[in-house]
Short mmCIF file of C-alpha atoms and ligand atoms in Angstrom, two decimals:
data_model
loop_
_atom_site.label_atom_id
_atom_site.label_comp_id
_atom_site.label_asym_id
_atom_site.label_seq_id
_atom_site.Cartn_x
_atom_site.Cartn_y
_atom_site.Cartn_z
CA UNK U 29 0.00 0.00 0.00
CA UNK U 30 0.77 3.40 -0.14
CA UNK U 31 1.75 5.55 3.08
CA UNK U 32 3.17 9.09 4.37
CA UNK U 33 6.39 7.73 6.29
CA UNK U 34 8.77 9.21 8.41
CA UNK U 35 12.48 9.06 7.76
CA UNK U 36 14.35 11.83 9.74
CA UNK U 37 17.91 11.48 11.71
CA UNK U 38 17.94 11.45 15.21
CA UNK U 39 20.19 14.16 15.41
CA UNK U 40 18.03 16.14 12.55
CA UNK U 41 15.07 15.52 14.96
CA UNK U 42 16.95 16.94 18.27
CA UNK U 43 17.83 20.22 16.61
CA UNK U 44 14.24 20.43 15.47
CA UNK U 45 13.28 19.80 18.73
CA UNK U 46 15.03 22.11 20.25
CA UNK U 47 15.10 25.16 17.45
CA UNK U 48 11.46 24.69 16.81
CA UNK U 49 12.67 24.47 13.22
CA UNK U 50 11.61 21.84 10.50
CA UNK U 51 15.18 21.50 8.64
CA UNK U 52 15.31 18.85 5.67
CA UNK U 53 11.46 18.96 5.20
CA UNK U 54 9.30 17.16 4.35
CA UNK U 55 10.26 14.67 7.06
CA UNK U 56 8.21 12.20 5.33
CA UNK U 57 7.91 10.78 1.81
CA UNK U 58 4.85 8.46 0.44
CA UNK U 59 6.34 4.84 0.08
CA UNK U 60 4.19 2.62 -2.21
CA UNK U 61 5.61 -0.42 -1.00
CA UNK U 62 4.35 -0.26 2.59
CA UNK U 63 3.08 -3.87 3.91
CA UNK U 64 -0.70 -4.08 4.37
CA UNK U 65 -1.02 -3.90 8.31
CA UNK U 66 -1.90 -7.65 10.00
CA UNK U 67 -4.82 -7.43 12.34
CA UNK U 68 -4.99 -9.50 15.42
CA UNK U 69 -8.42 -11.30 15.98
CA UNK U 70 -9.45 -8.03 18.26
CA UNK U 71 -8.56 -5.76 15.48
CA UNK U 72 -10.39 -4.02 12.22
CA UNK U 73 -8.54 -3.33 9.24
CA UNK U 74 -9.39 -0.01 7.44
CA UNK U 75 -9.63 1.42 4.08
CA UNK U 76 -8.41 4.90 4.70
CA UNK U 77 -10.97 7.10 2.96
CA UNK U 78 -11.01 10.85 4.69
CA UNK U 79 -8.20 11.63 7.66
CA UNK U 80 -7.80 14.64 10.11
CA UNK U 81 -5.13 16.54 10.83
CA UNK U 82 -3.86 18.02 14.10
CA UNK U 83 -0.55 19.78 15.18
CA UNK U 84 0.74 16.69 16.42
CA UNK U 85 1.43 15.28 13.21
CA UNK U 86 3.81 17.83 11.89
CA UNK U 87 5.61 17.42 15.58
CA UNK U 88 6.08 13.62 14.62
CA UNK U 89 7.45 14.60 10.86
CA UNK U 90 9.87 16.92 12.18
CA UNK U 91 11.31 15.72 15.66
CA UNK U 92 9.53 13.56 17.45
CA UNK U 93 9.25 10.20 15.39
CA UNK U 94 11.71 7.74 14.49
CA UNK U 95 12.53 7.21 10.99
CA UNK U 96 10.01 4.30 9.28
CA UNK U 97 6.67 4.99 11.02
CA UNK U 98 3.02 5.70 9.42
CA UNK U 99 2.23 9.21 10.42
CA UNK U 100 -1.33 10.24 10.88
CA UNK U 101 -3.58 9.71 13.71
CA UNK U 102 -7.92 10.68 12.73
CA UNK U 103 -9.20 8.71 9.94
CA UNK U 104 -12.49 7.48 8.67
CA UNK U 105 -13.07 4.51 6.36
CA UNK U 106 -14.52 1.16 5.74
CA UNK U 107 -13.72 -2.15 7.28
CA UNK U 108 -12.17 -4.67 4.81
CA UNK U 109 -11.25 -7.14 7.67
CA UNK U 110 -12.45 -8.24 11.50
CA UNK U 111 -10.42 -10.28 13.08
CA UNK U 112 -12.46 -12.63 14.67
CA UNK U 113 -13.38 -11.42 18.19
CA UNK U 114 -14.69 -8.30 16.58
CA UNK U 115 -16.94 -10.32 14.23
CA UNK U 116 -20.24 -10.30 16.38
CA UNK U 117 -19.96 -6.29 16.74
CA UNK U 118 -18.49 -5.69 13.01
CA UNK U 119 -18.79 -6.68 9.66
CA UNK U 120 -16.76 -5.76 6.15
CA UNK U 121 -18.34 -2.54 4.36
CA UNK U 122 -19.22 -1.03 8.37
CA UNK U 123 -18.16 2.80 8.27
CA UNK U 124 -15.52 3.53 11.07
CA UNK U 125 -13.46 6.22 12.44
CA UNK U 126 -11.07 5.99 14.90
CA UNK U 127 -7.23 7.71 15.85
CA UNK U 128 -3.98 5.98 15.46
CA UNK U 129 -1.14 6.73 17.12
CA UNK U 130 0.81 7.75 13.97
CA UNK U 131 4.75 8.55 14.16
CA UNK U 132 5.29 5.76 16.31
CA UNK U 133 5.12 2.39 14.62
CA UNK U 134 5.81 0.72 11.05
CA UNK U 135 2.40 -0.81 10.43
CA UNK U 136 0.32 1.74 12.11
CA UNK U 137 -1.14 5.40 11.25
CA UNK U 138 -3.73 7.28 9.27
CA UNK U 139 -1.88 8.42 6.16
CA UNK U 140 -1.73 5.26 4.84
CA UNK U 141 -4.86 3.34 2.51
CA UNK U 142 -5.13 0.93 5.13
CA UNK U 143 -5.13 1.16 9.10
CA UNK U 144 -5.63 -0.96 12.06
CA UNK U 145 -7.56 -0.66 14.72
CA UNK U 146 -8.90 -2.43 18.39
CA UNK U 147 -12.46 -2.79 17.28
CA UNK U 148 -13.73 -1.04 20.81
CA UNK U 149 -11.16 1.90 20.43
CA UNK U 150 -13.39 2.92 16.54
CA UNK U 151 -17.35 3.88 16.35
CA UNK U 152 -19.23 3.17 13.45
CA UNK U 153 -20.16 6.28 11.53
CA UNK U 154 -23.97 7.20 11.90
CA UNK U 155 -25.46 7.47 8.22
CA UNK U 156 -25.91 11.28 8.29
CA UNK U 157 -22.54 12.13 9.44
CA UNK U 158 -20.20 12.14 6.65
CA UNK U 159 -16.64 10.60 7.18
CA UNK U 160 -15.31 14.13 6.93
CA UNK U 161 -17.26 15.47 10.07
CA UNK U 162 -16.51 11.94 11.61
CA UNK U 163 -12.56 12.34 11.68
CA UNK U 164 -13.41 15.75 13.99
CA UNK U 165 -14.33 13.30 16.81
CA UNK U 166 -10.85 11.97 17.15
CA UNK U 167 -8.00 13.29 18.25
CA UNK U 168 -9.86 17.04 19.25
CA UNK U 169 -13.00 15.90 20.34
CA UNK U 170 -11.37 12.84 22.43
CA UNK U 171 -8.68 15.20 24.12
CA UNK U 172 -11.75 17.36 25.28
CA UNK U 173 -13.45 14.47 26.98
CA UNK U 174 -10.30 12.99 28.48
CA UNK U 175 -9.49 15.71 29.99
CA UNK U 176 -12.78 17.44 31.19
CA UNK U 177 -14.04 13.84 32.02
CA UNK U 178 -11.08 11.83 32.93
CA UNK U 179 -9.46 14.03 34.56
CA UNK U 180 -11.07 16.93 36.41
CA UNK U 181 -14.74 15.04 36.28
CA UNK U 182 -17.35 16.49 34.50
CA UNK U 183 -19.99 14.03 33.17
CA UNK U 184 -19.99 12.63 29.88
CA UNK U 185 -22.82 14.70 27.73
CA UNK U 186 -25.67 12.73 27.62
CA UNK U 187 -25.04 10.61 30.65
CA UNK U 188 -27.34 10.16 33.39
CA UNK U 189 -24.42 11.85 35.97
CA UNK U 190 -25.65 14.97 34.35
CA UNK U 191 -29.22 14.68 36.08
CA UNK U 192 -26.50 15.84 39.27
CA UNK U 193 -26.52 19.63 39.35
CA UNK U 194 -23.07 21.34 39.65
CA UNK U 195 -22.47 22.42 42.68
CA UNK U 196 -22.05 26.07 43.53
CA UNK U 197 -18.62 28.03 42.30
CA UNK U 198 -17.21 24.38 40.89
CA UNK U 199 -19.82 24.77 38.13
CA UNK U 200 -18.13 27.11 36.26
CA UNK U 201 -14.75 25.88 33.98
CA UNK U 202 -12.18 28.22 32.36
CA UNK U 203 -11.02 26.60 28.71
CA UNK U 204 -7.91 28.55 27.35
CA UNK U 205 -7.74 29.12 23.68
CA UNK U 206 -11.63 27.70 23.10
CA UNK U 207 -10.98 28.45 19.20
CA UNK U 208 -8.39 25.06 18.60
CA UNK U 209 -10.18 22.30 17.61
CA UNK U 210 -9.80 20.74 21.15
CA UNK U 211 -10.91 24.16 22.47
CA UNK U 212 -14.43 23.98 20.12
CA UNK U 213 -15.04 20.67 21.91
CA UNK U 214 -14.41 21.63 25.37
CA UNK U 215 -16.50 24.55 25.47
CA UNK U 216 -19.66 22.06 23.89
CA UNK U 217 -18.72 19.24 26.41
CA UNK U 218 -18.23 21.71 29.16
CA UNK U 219 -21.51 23.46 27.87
CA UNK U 220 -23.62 20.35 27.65
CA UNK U 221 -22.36 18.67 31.31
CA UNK U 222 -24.08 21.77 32.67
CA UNK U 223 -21.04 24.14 33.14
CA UNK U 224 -20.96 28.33 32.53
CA UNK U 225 -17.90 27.80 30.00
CA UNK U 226 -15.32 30.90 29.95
CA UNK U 227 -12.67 31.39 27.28
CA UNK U 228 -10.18 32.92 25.85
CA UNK U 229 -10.00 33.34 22.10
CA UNK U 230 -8.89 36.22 19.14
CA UNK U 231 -11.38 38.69 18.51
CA UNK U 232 -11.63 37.13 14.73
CA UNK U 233 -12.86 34.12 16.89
CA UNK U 234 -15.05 35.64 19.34
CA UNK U 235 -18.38 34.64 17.23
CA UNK U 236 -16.74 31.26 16.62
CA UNK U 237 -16.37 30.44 20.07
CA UNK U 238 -19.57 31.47 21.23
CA UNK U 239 -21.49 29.40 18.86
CA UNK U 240 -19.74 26.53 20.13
CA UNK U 241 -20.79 27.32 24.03
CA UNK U 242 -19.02 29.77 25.39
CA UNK U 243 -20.70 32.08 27.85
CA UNK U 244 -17.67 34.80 28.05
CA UNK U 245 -14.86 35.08 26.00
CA UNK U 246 -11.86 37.53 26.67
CA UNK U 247 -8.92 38.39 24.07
CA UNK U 248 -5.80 35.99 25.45
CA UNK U 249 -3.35 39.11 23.96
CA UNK U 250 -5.09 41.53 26.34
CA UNK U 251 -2.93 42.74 28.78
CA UNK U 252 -5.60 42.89 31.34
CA UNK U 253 -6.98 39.78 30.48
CA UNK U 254 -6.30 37.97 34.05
CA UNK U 255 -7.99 40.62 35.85
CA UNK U 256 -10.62 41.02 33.46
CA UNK U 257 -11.54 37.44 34.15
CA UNK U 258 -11.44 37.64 37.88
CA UNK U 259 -13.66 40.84 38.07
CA UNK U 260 -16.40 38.52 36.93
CA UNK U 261 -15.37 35.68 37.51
CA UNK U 262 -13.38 35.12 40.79
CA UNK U 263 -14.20 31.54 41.59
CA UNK U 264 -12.59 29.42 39.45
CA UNK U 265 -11.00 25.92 40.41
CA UNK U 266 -10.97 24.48 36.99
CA UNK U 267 -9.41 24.98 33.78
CA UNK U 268 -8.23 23.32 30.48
CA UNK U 269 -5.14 25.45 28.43
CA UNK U 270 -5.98 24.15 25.29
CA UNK U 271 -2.48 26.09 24.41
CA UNK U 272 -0.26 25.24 26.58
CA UNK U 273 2.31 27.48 25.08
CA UNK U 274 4.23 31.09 26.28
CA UNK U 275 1.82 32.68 28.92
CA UNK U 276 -1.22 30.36 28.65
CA UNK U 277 -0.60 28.10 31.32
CA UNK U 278 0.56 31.12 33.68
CA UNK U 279 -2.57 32.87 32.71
CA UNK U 280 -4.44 29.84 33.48
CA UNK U 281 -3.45 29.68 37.14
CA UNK U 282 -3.39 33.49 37.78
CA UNK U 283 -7.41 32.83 37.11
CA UNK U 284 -7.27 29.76 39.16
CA UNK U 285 -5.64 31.71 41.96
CA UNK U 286 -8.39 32.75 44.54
CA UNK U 287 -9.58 29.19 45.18
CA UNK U 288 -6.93 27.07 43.94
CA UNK U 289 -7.72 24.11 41.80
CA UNK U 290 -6.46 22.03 38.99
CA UNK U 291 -5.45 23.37 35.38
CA UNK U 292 -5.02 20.45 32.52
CA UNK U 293 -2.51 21.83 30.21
CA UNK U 294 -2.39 19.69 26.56
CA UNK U 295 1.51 20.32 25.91
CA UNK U 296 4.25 20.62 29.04
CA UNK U 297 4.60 23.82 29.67
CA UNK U 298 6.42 24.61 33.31
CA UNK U 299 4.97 24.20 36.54
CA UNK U 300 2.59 26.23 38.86
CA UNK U 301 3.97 29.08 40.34
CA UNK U 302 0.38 29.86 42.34
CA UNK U 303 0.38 28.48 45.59
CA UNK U 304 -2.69 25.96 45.57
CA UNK U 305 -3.13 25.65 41.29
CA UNK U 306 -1.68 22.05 40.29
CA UNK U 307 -0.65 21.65 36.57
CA UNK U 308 -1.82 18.16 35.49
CA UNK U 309 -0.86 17.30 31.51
CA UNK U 310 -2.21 15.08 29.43
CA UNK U 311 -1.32 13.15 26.68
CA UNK U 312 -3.99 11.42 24.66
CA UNK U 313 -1.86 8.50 23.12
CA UNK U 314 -2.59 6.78 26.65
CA UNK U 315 -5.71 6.14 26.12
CA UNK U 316 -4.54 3.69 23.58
CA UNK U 317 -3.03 1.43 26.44
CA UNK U 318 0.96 0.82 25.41
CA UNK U 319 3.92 2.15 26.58
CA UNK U 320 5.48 4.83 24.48
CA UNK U 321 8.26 7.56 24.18
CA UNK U 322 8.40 10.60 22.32
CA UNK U 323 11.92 11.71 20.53
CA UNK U 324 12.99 8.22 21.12
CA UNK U 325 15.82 7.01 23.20
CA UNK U 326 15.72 10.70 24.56
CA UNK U 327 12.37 12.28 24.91
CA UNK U 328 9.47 11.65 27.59
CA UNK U 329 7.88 7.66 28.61
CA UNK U 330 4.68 7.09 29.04
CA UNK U 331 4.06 4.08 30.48
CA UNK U 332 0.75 2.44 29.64
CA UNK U 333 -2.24 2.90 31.86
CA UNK U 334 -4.94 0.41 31.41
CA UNK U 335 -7.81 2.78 33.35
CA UNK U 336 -6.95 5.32 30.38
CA UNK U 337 -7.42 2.36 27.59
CA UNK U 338 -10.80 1.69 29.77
CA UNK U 339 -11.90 5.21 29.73
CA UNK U 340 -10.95 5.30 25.81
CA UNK U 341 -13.70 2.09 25.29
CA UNK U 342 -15.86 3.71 27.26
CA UNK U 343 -15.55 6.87 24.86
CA UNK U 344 -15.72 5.15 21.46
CA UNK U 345 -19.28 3.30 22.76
CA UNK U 346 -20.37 6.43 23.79
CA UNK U 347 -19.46 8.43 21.01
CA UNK U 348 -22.71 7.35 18.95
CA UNK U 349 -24.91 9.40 21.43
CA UNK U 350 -21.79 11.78 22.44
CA UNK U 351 -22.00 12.77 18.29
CA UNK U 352 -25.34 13.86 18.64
CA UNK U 353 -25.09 16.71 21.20
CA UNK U 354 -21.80 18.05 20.48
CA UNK U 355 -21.34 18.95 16.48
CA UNK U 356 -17.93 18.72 14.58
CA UNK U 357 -15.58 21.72 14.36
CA UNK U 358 -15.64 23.59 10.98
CA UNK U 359 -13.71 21.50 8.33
CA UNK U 360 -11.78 22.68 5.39
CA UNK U 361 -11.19 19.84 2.66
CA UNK U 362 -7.89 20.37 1.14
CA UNK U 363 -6.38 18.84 -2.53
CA UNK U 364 -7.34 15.25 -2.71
CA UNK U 365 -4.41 12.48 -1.59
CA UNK U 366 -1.11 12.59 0.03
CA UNK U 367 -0.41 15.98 -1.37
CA UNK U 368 -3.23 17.97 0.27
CA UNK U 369 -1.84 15.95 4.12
CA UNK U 370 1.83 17.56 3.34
CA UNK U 371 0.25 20.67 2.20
CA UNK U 372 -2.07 21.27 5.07
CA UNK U 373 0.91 19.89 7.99
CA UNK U 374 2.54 22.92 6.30
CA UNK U 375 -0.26 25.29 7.09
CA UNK U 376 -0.88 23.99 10.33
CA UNK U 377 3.68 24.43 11.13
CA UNK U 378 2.95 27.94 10.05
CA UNK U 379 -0.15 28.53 12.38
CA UNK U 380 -2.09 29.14 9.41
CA UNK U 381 -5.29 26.88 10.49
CA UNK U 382 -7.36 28.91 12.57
CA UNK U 383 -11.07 27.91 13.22
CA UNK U 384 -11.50 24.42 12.40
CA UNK U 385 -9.67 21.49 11.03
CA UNK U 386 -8.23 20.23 7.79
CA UNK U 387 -9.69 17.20 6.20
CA UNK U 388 -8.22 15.19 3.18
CA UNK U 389 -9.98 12.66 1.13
CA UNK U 390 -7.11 9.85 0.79
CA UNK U 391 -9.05 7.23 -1.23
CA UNK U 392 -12.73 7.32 -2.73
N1 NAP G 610 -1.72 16.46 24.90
C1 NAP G 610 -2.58 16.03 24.02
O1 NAP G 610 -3.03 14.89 24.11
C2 NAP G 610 -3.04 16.94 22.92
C3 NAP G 610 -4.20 16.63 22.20
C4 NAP G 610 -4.65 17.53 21.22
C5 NAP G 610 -3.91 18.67 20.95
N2 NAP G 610 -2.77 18.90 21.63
C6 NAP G 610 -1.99 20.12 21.39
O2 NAP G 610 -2.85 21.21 21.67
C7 NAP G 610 -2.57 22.29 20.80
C8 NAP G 610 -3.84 22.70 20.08
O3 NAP G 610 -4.18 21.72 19.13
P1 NAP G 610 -5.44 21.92 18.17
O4 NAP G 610 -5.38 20.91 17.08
O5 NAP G 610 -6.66 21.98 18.98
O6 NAP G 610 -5.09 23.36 17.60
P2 NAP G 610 -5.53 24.11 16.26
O7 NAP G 610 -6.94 23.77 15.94
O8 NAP G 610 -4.50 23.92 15.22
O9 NAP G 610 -5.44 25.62 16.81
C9 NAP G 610 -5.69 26.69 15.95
C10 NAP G 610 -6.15 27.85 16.80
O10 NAP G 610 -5.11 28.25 17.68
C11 NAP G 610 -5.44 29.56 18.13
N3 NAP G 610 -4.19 30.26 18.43
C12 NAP G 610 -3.21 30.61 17.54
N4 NAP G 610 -2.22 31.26 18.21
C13 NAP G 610 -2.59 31.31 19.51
C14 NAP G 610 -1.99 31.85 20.69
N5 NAP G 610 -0.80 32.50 20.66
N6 NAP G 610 -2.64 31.70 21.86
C15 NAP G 610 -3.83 31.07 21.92
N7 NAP G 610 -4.46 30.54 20.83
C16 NAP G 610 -3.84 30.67 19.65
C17 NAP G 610 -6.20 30.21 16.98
O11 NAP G 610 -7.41 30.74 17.53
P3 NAP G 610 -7.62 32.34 17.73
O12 NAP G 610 -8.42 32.77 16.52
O13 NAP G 610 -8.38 32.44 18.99
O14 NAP G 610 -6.26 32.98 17.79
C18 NAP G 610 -6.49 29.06 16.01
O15 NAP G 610 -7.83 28.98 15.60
C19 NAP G 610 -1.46 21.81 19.86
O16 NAP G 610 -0.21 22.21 20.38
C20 NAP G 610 -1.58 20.29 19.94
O17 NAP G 610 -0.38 19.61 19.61
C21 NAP G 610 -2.31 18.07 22.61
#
């Protein structure tokens, strides 16, 4: 088959890493001789049709994966295979979408025609959502869950823990940056667990961010924008920096400081300085359930943690209702095939992707 792999140096990827740069680019090149992944007998195999993609994808081209992986992690498609454990809950020609953890292994990842999957870790795509729309609940929409559900514990939408009201000052969440495409599905999964949702966003994304839940938003490049938050809202113990970059995460616990409380940042970015605010950061790839490290033999473990692989089976059942009260983010469908993914990782190096998410049609 055909796939979008990886072949940088370690030592090209450390000075990436390091300068923020992207030297020798593309770090990846189509092969068209790429083994057809094997699937266990809990596993789906997938025709790649439409795939996703997210910041973390050019961060795997340029520095953090080793040379010979499948980049790419949201994809939607068709099952060609089910191994056989899978065969009571799938069948060949289902519609599926599901995230890979691309950049890190040889036989799996999204830019490829075909992908493997855990049949409980994939949801089969309701008929009126097309496979476009369907690659927005991946990475983005699963980040938003994980951490507003798994980790500071708001209710899934839709589930019956939402019949609790939110008690008193803890029912109101701060989400930094609400206009990424994990900010556009915290504010709705913030929104529909019952929460007032405040934000930060651009002015340009003011309109964007309210559509999508928020109750207040306030321009991150504001110099008075801590303040401005605490003169209305002084009693927050919860927040998401959906950033996790420069200020934000200092910002986020300056708003955090009256009460304290617990800020989930999506990228490390220092620790607290506010007496009382914890920094807790997450990292989605453990909800797949392995053991991984980034910038191999140098960069960060993880080590596997099978309550986050529970919590990610729990999602992908869910996700049928889940679908149905929070919408997509905005997509943009770029050039057709492995051209429009390097294209659009391009954009998305140069922070020129704001509002939504890029979507490329790999196969028909
Ligand atoms: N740890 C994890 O598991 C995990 C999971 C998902 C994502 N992430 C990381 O989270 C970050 C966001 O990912 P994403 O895909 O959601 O982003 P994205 O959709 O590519 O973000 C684009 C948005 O970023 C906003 N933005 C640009 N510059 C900004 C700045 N200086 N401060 C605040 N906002 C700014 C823009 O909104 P405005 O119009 O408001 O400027 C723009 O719409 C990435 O670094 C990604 O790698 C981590």
């Amino acid at each position: 088959m055909q796939a979008l792999i990886t072949h940088r140096t370690l030592p090209t990827r450390i000075f990436n890493a390091l300068s923020g740069k992207a030297i020798f680019s593309p770090g990846a090149k189509v092969h068209d001789n790429v083994p057809i992944p094997t699937i266990n007998s809990q596993q789906l195999l997938v025709k790649v049709k439409t795939v996703a993609l997210n910041p973390t994808d050019f961060k795997h081209m340029d520095a953090l994966a080793p040379p010979g992986c499948i980049l790419g992690c949201d994809f939607a498609g068709e099952v060609v295979k089910v191994g056989e454990g899978a065969a009571g809950k799938w069948k060949v020609g289902d519609r599926v979408a599901s995230v890979a953890h691309g950049g890190m292994y040889p036989d799996e990842g999204a830019f490829a025609e075909y992908a493997k999957v855990n049949h409980d870790l994939a949801w089969p795509i309701p008929g009126d959502i097309s496979d476009a729309d369907a690659t927005t609940y991946g990475v983005s929409a699963m980040t938003a869950m994980f951490a507003l559900n798994a980790r500071l514990g708001l209710p899934f939408p839709g589930s019956k823990e939402n019949a609790k009201p939110a008690a008193g000052d803890e029912s109101t969440i701060f989400i930094y940056a609400g206009a990424t495409s994990a900010g556009l599905f915290h504010l709705q999964a913030a929104k529909a667990a019952g929460y007032t949702v405040v934000t930060t966003a651009s002015p340009r994304s003011f309109e964007l961010v309210k559509k999508f839940g928020a109750d207040a938003v306030f321009d991150y490049r504001s110099s008075t924008v801590v303040e401005d938050i605490l003169a209305k809202y002084p009693n927050l113990t919860k927040a998401v920096d959906c950033f996790s970059e420069g200020p934000s995460s200092s910002i986020c616990a300056q708003v955090l400081k009256p009460k304290g409380g617990t800020v989930v940042l999506l990228l490390p970015n220092g620790e607290s300085k506010v007496p009382g605010v914890q920094f807790e950061m997450i990292m989605l790839y453990t909800v797949l359930g392995r053991a991984f490290q980034m910038l191999a033999p140098l960069g960060p473990k993880f080590e596997a943690s099978q309550s986050d692989r529970e919590w990610a089976a729990r999602y992908y059942s869910a996700l049928p209702e889940v679908a149905r009260l929070l919408k997509p983010t905005p997509t943009v469908s770029l050039e057709p095939g492995f051209k429009g993914v390097l294209d659009g990782l391009e954009k998305l190096r140069q922070r020129k992707v704001v509002g939504g998410k890029q979507v490329v049609q790999l196969q028909s």
